[in-house]
Each structure stands twice: as C-alpha cells, then as structure tokens.
Coordinates of C-alpha atoms and ligand atoms in Angstrom, one line a residue:
X767 CA 0.0 0.0 0.0
X768 CA 1.2 3.4 -0.9
X769 CA 0.9 5.9 2.0
X770 CA 1.1 9.6 1.3
X771 CA 0.4 12.9 3.1
X772 CA -1.3 15.7 1.2
X773 CA -2.0 19.2 2.4
X774 CA -5.0 20.0 0.2
X775 CA -8.5 21.1 0.9
X776 CA -10.7 18.1 1.4
X777 CA -13.0 18.8 -1.6
X778 CA -10.0 18.7 -4.0
X779 CA -8.7 15.3 -2.9
X780 CA -9.0 12.6 -5.6
X781 CA -9.9 9.3 -4.0
X782 CA -12.5 6.5 -4.0
X783 CA -13.5 7.8 -0.5
X784 CA -12.6 10.6 1.8
X785 CA -13.3 9.9 5.5
X786 CA -13.9 12.3 8.3
X787 CA -14.1 11.5 12.0
X788 CA -17.2 12.8 13.8
X789 CA -17.6 12.8 17.6
X790 CA -20.8 12.2 19.4
X791 CA -23.0 15.3 20.0
X792 CA -20.8 17.5 17.8
X793 CA -21.5 19.5 14.7
X794 CA -19.6 18.6 11.6
X795 CA -16.5 20.6 10.7
X796 CA -16.8 23.3 8.1
X797 CA -15.2 21.1 5.5
X798 CA -18.5 19.2 5.4
X799 CA -20.8 22.2 5.1
X800 CA -22.1 21.0 1.8
X801 CA -23.1 17.7 3.4
X802 CA -24.7 19.1 6.5
X803 CA -28.2 18.1 5.5
X804 CA -27.0 14.5 5.0
X805 CA -25.3 14.5 8.4
X806 CA -28.3 16.0 10.1
X807 CA -30.5 13.3 8.6
X808 CA -28.1 10.6 9.7
X809 CA -28.2 11.8 13.2
X810 CA -31.9 12.4 13.3
X811 CA -32.6 8.9 12.0
X812 CA -30.2 7.4 14.5
X813 CA -28.3 5.7 11.7
X814 CA -25.1 7.5 12.8
X815 CA -24.7 9.0 16.2
X816 CA -20.9 9.3 16.3
X817 CA -20.3 6.3 18.5
X818 CA -17.0 4.4 18.0
X819 CA -17.2 1.8 15.2
X820 CA -19.9 3.6 13.3
X821 CA -19.5 4.4 9.6
X822 CA -21.8 6.0 7.1
X823 CA -21.1 6.4 3.4
X824 CA -22.5 8.9 0.8
X825 CA -21.9 8.4 -2.9
X826 CA -21.1 11.3 -5.2
X827 CA -21.0 13.9 -2.5
X828 CA -21.7 17.4 -4.0
X829 CA -18.7 19.7 -4.2
X830 CA -16.2 16.9 -3.7
X831 CA -13.8 15.4 -6.2
X832 CA -13.8 12.1 -4.4
X833 CA -16.4 9.4 -5.3
X834 CA -17.5 8.9 -1.7
X835 CA -17.7 10.8 1.5
X836 CA -17.7 8.7 4.7
X837 CA -18.1 9.7 8.3
X838 CA -16.6 7.6 11.0
X839 CA -17.6 7.6 14.7
X840 CA -15.1 8.9 17.2
X841 CA -17.1 8.5 20.4
X842 CA -17.0 11.2 23.0
X843 CA -14.3 13.8 22.2
X844 CA -13.1 14.0 25.8
X845 CA -12.6 10.2 25.9
X846 CA -10.8 10.0 22.6
X847 CA -7.1 9.5 22.2
X848 CA -4.5 8.1 19.8
X849 CA -6.0 4.6 20.4
X850 CA -9.5 5.7 19.4
X851 CA -8.1 7.3 16.2
X852 CA -6.0 4.2 15.4
X853 CA -9.0 2.0 15.7
X854 CA -11.4 4.4 13.8
X855 CA -9.0 4.6 10.9
X856 CA -8.5 0.8 10.9
X857 CA -12.3 0.3 11.1
X858 CA -12.9 2.6 8.1
X859 CA -10.1 0.9 6.1
X860 CA -11.4 -2.6 6.7
X861 CA -15.0 -1.7 6.0
X862 CA -14.3 0.4 2.9
X863 CA -11.8 -1.9 1.3
X864 CA -14.4 -4.6 1.4
X865 CA -16.7 -2.3 -0.5
X866 CA -14.1 -2.0 -3.3
X867 CA -12.4 1.3 -2.2
X868 CA -8.8 1.3 -3.4
X869 CA -7.7 4.8 -2.6
X870 CA -8.8 6.0 0.8
X871 CA -8.2 9.6 2.1
X872 CA -8.5 10.4 5.7
X873 CA -9.0 14.0 6.8
X874 CA -7.1 14.6 10.0
X875 CA -8.8 17.0 12.3
X876 CA -6.9 19.6 14.3
X877 CA -5.0 18.1 17.3
X878 CA -5.4 14.5 16.1
X879 CA -2.3 12.3 16.0
X880 CA -1.0 11.7 12.5
X881 CA 1.1 8.8 13.7
X882 CA -1.9 6.8 15.0
X883 CA -3.9 7.5 11.9
X884 CA -1.3 6.1 9.6
X885 CA -0.7 3.1 11.9
X886 CA -4.4 2.4 12.0
X887 CA -4.5 2.3 8.2
X888 CA -1.4 0.1 7.8
X889 CA -2.6 -2.3 10.5
X890 CA -6.1 -2.4 9.2
X891 CA -5.0 -3.2 5.7
X892 CA -3.1 -6.3 6.7
X893 CA -4.7 -9.7 5.8
X894 CA -3.2 -13.0 6.8
X895 CA -3.9 -14.5 3.4
X896 CA -0.5 -15.2 2.0
X897 CA -1.4 -18.8 1.4
X898 CA -4.8 -18.3 -0.1
X899 CA -4.7 -18.8 -3.9
X900 CA -8.1 -17.0 -4.1
X901 CA -9.5 -14.7 -1.5
X902 CA -12.4 -12.3 -1.1
X903 CA -10.4 -10.1 1.3
X904 CA -9.7 -6.9 -0.7
X905 CA -6.9 -4.4 0.0
X906 CA -6.3 -0.7 -0.3
X907 CA -3.8 0.5 -2.9
X908 CA -3.4 3.9 -1.4
X909 CA -3.9 5.6 1.9
X910 CA -3.8 9.4 1.8
X911 CA -3.6 11.4 4.9
X912 CA -5.1 14.9 4.4
X913 CA -3.2 16.9 7.0
X914 CA -1.0 20.0 7.3
X915 CA 2.7 19.7 6.3
X916 CA 3.6 20.0 10.0
X917 CA 2.3 16.5 10.5
X918 CA 4.9 15.0 8.2
X919 CA 7.4 13.8 10.9
X920 CA 4.7 12.0 12.9
X921 CA 3.3 10.6 9.7
X922 CA 6.7 9.1 8.8
X923 CA 7.0 7.6 12.2
X924 CA 3.5 6.1 11.9
X925 CA 4.6 4.5 8.6
X926 CA 7.7 3.0 10.1
X927 CA 5.8 1.6 13.1
X928 CA 2.9 0.3 11.1
X929 CA 5.2 -1.5 8.7
X930 CA 7.3 -2.9 11.7
X931 CA 4.1 -4.3 13.3
X932 CA 3.0 -5.9 10.0
X933 CA 6.5 -7.4 9.6
X934 CA 6.1 -9.0 13.0
X935 CA 2.6 -10.3 12.0
X936 CA 3.9 -11.8 8.8
X937 CA 6.5 -13.7 10.7
X938 CA 4.0 -15.0 13.3
X939 CA 1.5 -16.0 10.7
X940 CA 3.9 -18.3 8.8
X941 CA 3.0 -21.9 9.5
X942 CA 5.6 -23.9 11.4
X943 CA 6.5 -26.1 8.4
X944 CA 7.8 -22.9 6.8
X945 CA 8.9 -20.9 9.9
X946 CA 11.7 -23.0 11.3
X947 CA 14.4 -21.5 13.6
X948 CA 16.6 -21.5 10.5
X949 CA 14.1 -19.5 8.5
X950 CA 13.5 -17.1 11.3
X951 CA 17.2 -16.4 11.4
X952 CA 17.3 -15.9 7.7
X953 CA 14.4 -13.4 7.8
X954 CA 16.1 -11.6 10.7
X955 CA 19.3 -11.5 8.6
X956 CA 17.6 -10.1 5.6
X957 CA 15.8 -7.5 7.7
X958 CA 19.0 -6.4 9.4
X959 CA 20.8 -6.0 6.0
X960 CA 17.8 -4.0 4.7
X961 CA 17.8 -1.4 7.5
X962 CA 21.4 -1.5 8.5
X963 CA 21.7 -3.5 11.7
X964 CA 24.4 -5.9 12.8
X965 CA 23.4 -9.5 12.7
X966 CA 24.8 -12.7 14.2
X967 CA 23.5 -16.2 14.8
X968 CA 24.9 -18.8 17.3
X969 CA 24.4 -22.3 15.9
X970 CA 24.1 -25.5 17.8
X971 CA 27.8 -26.3 18.1
X972 CA 28.5 -22.8 19.4
X973 CA 25.7 -23.1 21.9
X974 CA 27.1 -26.4 23.1
X975 CA 30.5 -25.0 23.4
X976 CA 29.2 -22.1 25.5
X977 CA 27.1 -24.5 27.7
X978 CA 23.5 -23.5 26.9
X979 CA 22.2 -26.8 28.2
X980 CA 18.8 -25.5 29.1
X981 CA 18.1 -24.2 25.5
X982 CA 19.6 -27.3 23.9
X983 CA 17.5 -29.7 26.0
X984 CA 14.4 -28.2 24.4
X985 CA 15.6 -28.3 20.9
X986 CA 17.2 -31.8 21.0
X987 CA 13.8 -33.4 20.1
X988 CA 13.6 -31.6 16.8
X989 CA 15.2 -32.4 13.4
X990 CA 15.3 -28.6 13.0
X991 CA 18.5 -27.1 14.4
X992 CA 18.1 -24.3 16.9
X993 CA 19.4 -20.7 16.4
X994 CA 20.2 -17.9 18.8
X995 CA 19.5 -14.9 16.7
X996 CA 21.3 -11.6 17.7
X997 CA 20.5 -8.3 16.1
X998 CA 22.4 -5.1 17.2
X999 CA 21.7 -1.4 16.9
X1000 CA 24.3 1.1 17.8
X1001 CA 23.6 4.8 17.9
X1002 CA 25.7 7.0 15.5
X1003 CA 26.6 9.5 18.4
X1004 CA 28.4 8.1 21.4
X1005 CA 25.6 7.6 24.0
X1006 CA 25.4 9.8 27.1
X1007 CA 24.9 6.9 29.4
X1008 CA 26.3 3.4 29.9
X1009 CA 22.9 1.9 29.5
X1010 CA 22.5 -0.9 27.0
X1011 CA 19.0 -2.3 26.4
X1012 CA 18.6 -6.0 25.8
X1013 CA 15.4 -7.3 24.2
X1014 CA 14.9 -11.0 24.6
X1015 CA 12.0 -12.7 22.7
X1016 CA 10.7 -16.3 22.9
X1017 CA 11.1 -18.0 19.5
X1018 CA 9.5 -21.4 19.7
X1019 CA 8.5 -21.9 16.1
X1020 CA 6.2 -24.7 17.2
X1021 CA 5.2 -26.0 20.6
X1022 CA 3.8 -29.5 20.7
X1023 CA 4.5 -29.6 24.4
X1024 CA 7.2 -32.2 23.8
X1025 CA 6.8 -35.5 25.7
X1026 CA 4.4 -33.7 28.1
X1027 CA 2.3 -33.3 24.9
X1028 CA -0.5 -30.8 24.4
X1029 CA -4.0 -31.8 23.6
X1030 CA -4.8 -31.9 19.8
X1031 CA -7.5 -29.4 20.1
X1032 CA -6.1 -26.0 19.3
X1033 CA -2.5 -27.2 19.0
X1034 CA -2.3 -25.6 15.5
X1035 CA -2.2 -22.2 17.2
X1036 CA 1.2 -23.0 18.7
X1037 CA 2.9 -21.7 15.5
X1038 CA 2.5 -18.3 17.3
X1039 CA 4.8 -19.4 20.1
X1040 CA 7.5 -17.3 18.5
X1041 CA 5.5 -14.1 18.7
X1042 CA 7.8 -12.6 21.4
X1043 CA 10.8 -13.1 19.2
X1044 CA 9.0 -11.7 16.2
X1045 CA 8.0 -8.7 18.2
X1046 CA 11.6 -8.0 19.0
X1047 CA 12.6 -8.3 15.3
X1048 CA 9.8 -5.8 14.4
X1049 CA 11.0 -3.5 17.2
X1050 CA 14.6 -3.7 15.8
X1051 CA 13.3 -2.8 12.4
X1052 CA 11.6 0.3 13.7
X1053 CA 14.5 1.2 15.9
X1054 CA 17.0 1.1 13.0
X1055 CA 14.9 3.7 11.2
X1056 CA 13.9 5.9 14.2
X1057 CA 17.4 5.8 15.8
X1058 CA 17.2 6.0 19.6
X1059 CA 20.1 7.4 21.5
X1060 CA 21.1 4.1 23.3
X1061 CA 22.5 0.8 22.0
X1062 CA 19.9 -2.0 21.7
X1063 CA 20.6 -5.7 21.3
X1064 CA 17.8 -8.2 20.5
X1065 CA 18.4 -11.9 21.3
X1066 CA 15.9 -14.5 20.0
X1067 CA 16.4 -18.0 21.1
X1068 CA 14.7 -20.0 18.4
X1069 CA 13.8 -23.7 18.7
X1070 CA 11.1 -26.2 17.9
X1071 CA 9.6 -28.2 20.8
X1072 CA 8.9 -31.6 19.4
X1073 CA 8.3 -35.2 20.5
X1074 CA 10.5 -38.2 19.4
X1075 CA 13.2 -40.6 20.4
X1076 CA 15.6 -37.7 20.9
X1077 CA 13.3 -35.5 22.9
X1078 CA 14.0 -34.6 26.5
X1079 CA 12.0 -36.5 29.1
X1080 CA 10.3 -35.3 32.3
X1081 CA 12.8 -35.7 35.1
X1082 CA 15.8 -34.8 32.9
X1083 CA 18.2 -32.4 34.6
X1084 CA 20.0 -29.8 32.4
X1085 CA 22.7 -27.3 33.2
X1086 CA 22.0 -23.8 32.1
X1087 CA 24.5 -21.3 30.8
X1088 CA 24.4 -19.6 34.2
X1089 CA 25.6 -22.9 35.8
X1090 CA 22.3 -23.4 37.6
X1091 CA 20.8 -26.9 37.2
X1092 CA 17.1 -27.4 36.3
X1093 CA 14.9 -30.4 36.7
X1094 CA 12.5 -30.5 33.7
X1095 CA 9.3 -31.7 35.3
X1096 CA 7.2 -30.7 32.3
X1097 CA 8.6 -30.5 28.8
X1098 CA 5.8 -28.1 27.8
X1099 CA 7.2 -25.4 30.1
X1100 CA 9.9 -24.9 27.4
X1101 CA 9.7 -21.2 26.9
X1102 CA 11.4 -20.4 30.2
X1103 CA 14.1 -23.0 29.5
X1104 CA 15.2 -21.3 26.3
X1105 CA 14.8 -17.7 27.6
X1106 CA 17.0 -18.2 30.7
X1107 CA 20.1 -19.0 28.6
X1108 CA 19.4 -16.0 26.4
X1109 CA 18.9 -13.8 29.4
X1110 CA 22.3 -15.0 30.8
X1111 CA 24.0 -14.5 27.4
X1112 CA 22.5 -11.0 27.1
X1113 CA 24.2 -10.0 30.4
X1114 CA 27.5 -11.4 29.0
X1115 CA 27.1 -9.2 26.0
X1116 CA 26.9 -6.2 28.3
X1117 CA 23.2 -5.5 28.4
X1118 CA 22.5 -3.4 31.5
X1119 CA 18.6 -3.5 31.2
X1120 CA 16.6 -6.5 30.1
X1121 CA 13.1 -6.7 28.7
X1122 CA 11.6 -10.0 27.5
X1123 CA 8.4 -10.9 25.7
X1124 CA 7.1 -14.4 25.5
X1125 CA 3.9 -16.3 24.9
X1126 CA 4.8 -17.9 28.1
X1127 CA 1.8 -19.3 29.9
X1128 CA -1.8 -20.3 29.4
X1129 CA -2.2 -19.0 33.0
X1130 CA -1.8 -15.4 32.0
X1131 CA -4.8 -15.9 29.6
X1132 CA -6.8 -17.2 32.5
X1133 CA -5.8 -14.2 34.6
X1134 CA -6.0 -11.3 32.2
X1135 CA -7.9 -12.7 29.2
X1136 CA -7.1 -11.3 25.8
X1137 CA -7.0 -7.7 26.9
X1138 CA -3.9 -7.0 29.0
X1139 CA -0.3 -8.0 28.7
X1140 CA 1.0 -9.4 32.0
X1141 CA 4.0 -7.5 33.3
X1142 CA 6.5 -8.8 35.8
X1143 CA 9.7 -7.2 37.1
X1144 CA 12.6 -7.2 39.6
X1145 CA 13.0 -3.4 39.2
X1146 CA 10.4 -0.7 39.8
X1147 CA 12.2 2.0 37.8
X1148 CA 12.4 -0.1 34.6
X1149 CA 8.8 -1.2 35.2
X1150 CA 7.7 2.4 35.3
X1151 CA 9.4 3.1 32.0
X1152 CA 7.9 0.1 30.3
X1153 CA 4.4 0.8 31.7
X1154 CA 4.6 4.5 30.6
X1155 CA 5.6 3.4 27.1
X1156 CA 2.8 0.9 26.9
X1157 CA 0.3 3.4 28.1
X1158 CA 1.4 6.0 25.6
X1159 CA 1.1 3.4 22.8
X1160 CA -2.3 2.1 24.0
X1161 CA -1.0 -1.4 24.6
X1162 CA -2.8 -2.4 27.8
X1163 CA -0.5 -3.8 30.4
X1164 CA -1.0 -5.0 33.9
X1165 CA 1.6 -5.2 36.6
X1166 CA 1.6 -8.7 38.2
X1167 CA 3.2 -9.6 41.6
X1168 CA 6.5 -11.4 41.9
X1169 CA 7.3 -11.5 45.6
X1170 CA 9.8 -13.9 47.1
X1171 CA 6.9 -15.9 48.7
X1172 CA 6.5 -17.5 45.3
X1173 CA 10.0 -18.9 45.3
X1174 CA 9.1 -22.1 47.1
X1175 CA 6.9 -23.1 44.1
X1176 CA 10.1 -23.8 42.1
X1177 CA 11.8 -26.2 44.6
X1178 CA 13.3 -29.3 43.1
X1179 CA 14.4 -32.3 45.1
X1180 CA 17.3 -33.1 42.7
X1181 CA 18.4 -29.8 41.0
X1182 CA 18.6 -26.1 41.8
X1183 CA 15.2 -25.4 40.3
X1184 CA 12.2 -27.1 38.9
X1185 CA 10.9 -25.7 35.6
X1186 CA 7.2 -25.7 36.8
X1187 CA 5.5 -24.4 39.9
X1188 CA 2.3 -26.3 40.2
X1189 CA -1.3 -25.5 39.3
X1190 CA -1.9 -22.1 40.9
X1191 CA -0.3 -18.8 39.9
X1192 CA 1.2 -20.4 36.8
X1193 CA 2.1 -17.1 35.1
X1194 CA 3.8 -15.9 38.3
X1195 CA 5.9 -19.1 38.8
X1196 CA 7.0 -18.9 35.2
X1197 CA 8.0 -15.3 35.6
X1198 CA 9.8 -16.2 38.9
X1199 CA 11.8 -18.8 37.1
X1200 CA 13.0 -16.1 34.7
X1201 CA 13.8 -13.8 37.6
X1202 CA 16.2 -16.3 39.0
X1203 CA 18.4 -15.8 35.9
X1204 CA 18.1 -12.0 35.6
X1205 CA 20.1 -11.7 38.8
X1206 CA 20.7 -8.1 39.8
X1207 CA 20.2 -6.8 36.2
X1208 CA 17.0 -4.7 36.0
X1209 CA 14.5 -6.8 34.1
X1210 CA 10.9 -6.7 32.9
X1211 CA 9.0 -9.7 31.5
X1212 CA 5.9 -9.4 29.3
X1213 CA 3.7 -12.4 29.1
X1214 CA 1.9 -11.9 25.7
X1215 CA 0.2 -15.3 25.5
X1216 CA -3.2 -13.7 25.7
X1217 CA -2.6 -10.7 23.4
X1218 CA -0.3 -11.8 20.6
X1219 CA -3.1 -13.6 18.7
X1220 CA -6.7 -12.6 17.9
X1221 CA -9.0 -15.7 17.8
X1222 CA -11.6 -13.5 16.0
X1223 CA -11.1 -10.5 13.8
X1224 CA -11.9 -7.0 15.2
X1225 CA -13.5 -4.3 13.1
X1226 CA -10.0 -2.7 12.9
X1227 CA -7.8 -5.8 12.8
X1228 CA -7.8 -9.1 11.1
X1229 CA -7.9 -12.4 12.9
X1230 CA -4.5 -13.9 13.7
X1231 CA -1.3 -12.2 14.9
X1232 CA -1.7 -8.8 16.5
X1233 CA 1.9 -7.5 16.5
X1234 CA 1.6 -6.6 20.1
X1235 CA 4.5 -5.0 22.1
X1236 CA 6.3 -3.6 19.0
X1237 CA 5.1 -0.1 19.7
X1238 CA 5.8 -0.4 23.4
X1239 CA 9.4 -1.5 23.0
X1240 CA 10.1 1.0 20.2
X1241 CA 8.9 3.8 22.4
X1242 CA 10.8 2.4 25.4
X1243 CA 14.0 2.7 23.4
X1244 CA 13.2 6.1 21.9
X1245 CA 12.2 7.7 25.2
X1246 CA 15.2 6.4 27.1
Ligands
BES1406 N1 3.4 -21.8 24.7 C1 2.8 -22.2 25.9 C2 2.0 -21.1 26.6 C3 0.6 -20.9 26.0 C4 -0.4 -21.7 26.3 C5 0.4 -19.9 25.1 C6 -1.7 -21.5 25.8 C7 -0.8 -19.6 24.6 C8 -1.9 -20.5 24.9 C9 3.9 -22.6 26.9 O1 5.1 -23.1 26.4 C10 3.3 -23.7 27.8 O2 2.9 -24.7 27.2 N2 3.1 -23.4 29.1 C11 2.5 -24.3 29.9 C12 3.2 -24.3 31.2 C13 2.8 -25.4 32.2 C14 3.3 -26.8 31.6 C15 3.4 -25.2 33.5 C16 1.0 -23.9 30.1 O3 0.8 -22.7 30.2 O4 0.1 -24.7 30.2
ZN1407 ZN1 4.9 -25.2 26.1
ZN1408 ZN1 5.5 -22.5 24.5

C-alpha cells in the first residue's frame, strides 16, 4: 500500500473515498458544510450518532472530487485519544476496502495524532492471506492522509511503526513447516541488512561450546537445528549513558509440548509461540529507522519443541549457561528454558537492562484474558518506563506480583530449580523462574500469550497475529 500525506483542501482530494471523524454530539467541521443536510439526517434517523465503530457512506457527494464521503464515529471527544483514532481509521479501512475502495483519504482534524492515523490504516489493511490462492479479502492500494505539512514527521513515524508491526505479524502468521528456527534467522538477517543492523547467529555447536544446556535440552527433540539470533543497533553518536537495552524474545517456532504433549484441540495455534521473538525483530526494524540514543541488542532463542526418540524427558536435569541446574518436570514449560540461557547471554554481551516478551503461559490468559499483557519485574524504575511506554502506545499492560513468597513453588528435590511451579499462579511461577536468571540486572518480563493472537477479527484488525508489544518496545528505546 502506498501511503502519502497531502496538504490539500478536502473537496479537492482525488480518492475513492474521503473519510472524516465525527464525535458524538458535535457538529460537523466546516469542510463538510455541503453535506450538513446528510449528516443532520443521519443523526436524526439514529443511523449514525458518532459512536466508535460507526461508519456511514454517501456516494457522489456534492462539491467533492472524491467518489464517496464517509463519516466515522469517534465516540465522546473528551474520551478520545490516539487509540481511538488508530481504531477508527482501521475500522474505516477494513469496511471500505471490502466495498471496493482502493484509494482512501482520511481527513485529520486539528489536534489529532497523524502517527496513530497512519498506523491504523497500515494495521487495518493487513490480511493473513499469503497462502490463499483465491481470496475475497480486498486491500487498499493507497492511503492518503489529508493533513498540514507540520504533520509530516509524525506521519513518517507512523509508517515505520505500522510496517514494523506488520513485519512481525507476517513472521508470526507463517506456518511452522515454513517458519523454522533457521528461516526465522534468515528473515532476521535479511531485515538487518535492509535497515542497516548488525546480525549474528549462534548455531548449535557454538551453543554447546558455551554451555547452553537449558536451551539445547528443548531443541534436541527436533530435526530442525536451533538458532540464537542476535541483532544489534548502535547509535551513531556516542551515548550519554552506559545503558544498553537487551530485548529477549521467545522464539518457539512450534510448541507441541514435547513428551508432556499438548491436547490436539487448538494445537495448530502454537505456531504463534515465536510471537515474542517476532515482536523483538519488528522492534529492531523500527529502531533502525527511528534511531534512539542508546544501544539496543535483541536476542531471540529459536527452537522447535517436538516429540520423538531424541526429545528430552520429564525428570531430565539440564545445566543452564548460568551454571544453575534445572529439573525438567514438564517439557511443555519450554519457553522459560530457552529464555534463561538467552537472558544470561544478554548479560554477558553487556546489556544493563533486560526486557523480554514471550507467549509464556496459558495461566496469563486465565488471569487477564485477551486484553492486558501481564508484566513482571525485579526493578520498579524499569517497570515504570515500560508501563509508561505501553500506556502512551495504547497497549494495555497490567503489573503482576512477583514476591519472594512464590520462590518455594520452584523447589526441586534433585536440582537447583524445577521448571514448573504447580497448578496455581502459573504465570507468576513462570516469571519467577526467569527472575532467578536475571540476577541483579533490571529486568521486565511481558507475558503476551493472551494478546499476541486474535482468535476472532476485530473491526479494525484481522484475525491472527496482533503484532503486540512492538510499539511499546520501540517507544521504550526512543524515550530512554
Ligand atoms: N506456549 C505455551 C503457553 C501458551 C499456552 C500460550 C496456551 C498460549 C496459549 C507454553 O510453552 C506452555 O505450554 N506453558 C504451559 C506451562 C505449564 C506446563 C506449567 C502452560 O501454560 O500450560
Ligand atoms: Zn509449552
Ligand atoms: Zn511455548
């Protein structure tokens, strides 16, 4: 999709549709004076009241060059923010592209955020239909933001962020027969070359040499070799602080559960178990273009969790890179096993602050549903930064407890730690396990199991991968 900004009067814009946001109980802007009778009638009939999600379309509007004029509901003005706008644009894009609109122009009202508008369009235009040889999902060819020239910088940021999120969604949407750890590394390498980032991958022999026994125990059951993907961003100017942000993302390209196998029902969804890793790659893509002031290194441990004669067994004891031993009581709790070796390695690479994202537990979905990301930490200052970034980006996040009282859950009779903590508080014991390997390094963990995948489409977003956390992490780095 071509995305452009034009500073033109609305009636001059050539498009299949021009769309204007209207709030509840507000009169239409002067740009729509020729259509005021139509809008009055819409309101009087109750067909359009300005509530969020509403959309009304008029063909051949008088005085306009565009073929259609549409009004989109913005809800109550005092409740509206960047999220409202992002969703409203996405909703208009998804509804109008299905009606055959190819060129959609959005009129940005004064004070509205150009970045969110462009993002909404790019996100709404995404369809997970790469493998359909025929599809009725239509797509826009052009999105035109009608806004003053002063909106250009924010407009460009929105383009970068929208594309980065869709890059993540493409990766997550790939089926696991395509998206192996090797392919994930290749895609990361191509992306790094395209935007000018350093790339490195540790292969299995190197990981063995280093002693990443926890990660290798998970991958040993798969014919697909593991990969520890490392992507580095360095600012052009010497940074003012010694801070070095490490982004660690779970990259399980398929999670069968291993010998502690998952039920068949819904197992196909486990191709999204690399969504944390994909979010970090999308973040790095945006970071390379938006250039924050601090160095950022992404580490993505990528493995496939399979069954077979080589697979690890419940009761196996592995030695992690940190030296701590782990009794694997359940092979389905594999995410934490690969993450801890990556967290230890990130510290060896000099990362001073660690943030990880992982589709780590079903328990976080029980706790928070599909709305909030579960956030865990050992450091309140870093937590505040992450939560502020998430709030600004409209990615709902909820701080979960991680007190030392939970430590007992991970006791093992035969090793330093067990990899599961029992039935209750499952998202917390998983996070606690990670915490044991973060040591004194400030660390925040995002459990995105409930938010990285949409089981049903939304008016503004297709079913499937959501691209969650890319905006939060990018802002975290930019606002450092
Ligand atoms: N990838 C899953 C977590 C998951 C489950 C994500 C359901 C989305 C939906 C993870 O590897 C896993 O299997 N976790 C187990 C841990 C348990 C064995 C302690 C879980 O949550 O059931
Ligand atoms: Zn699992
Ligand atoms: Zn998993």
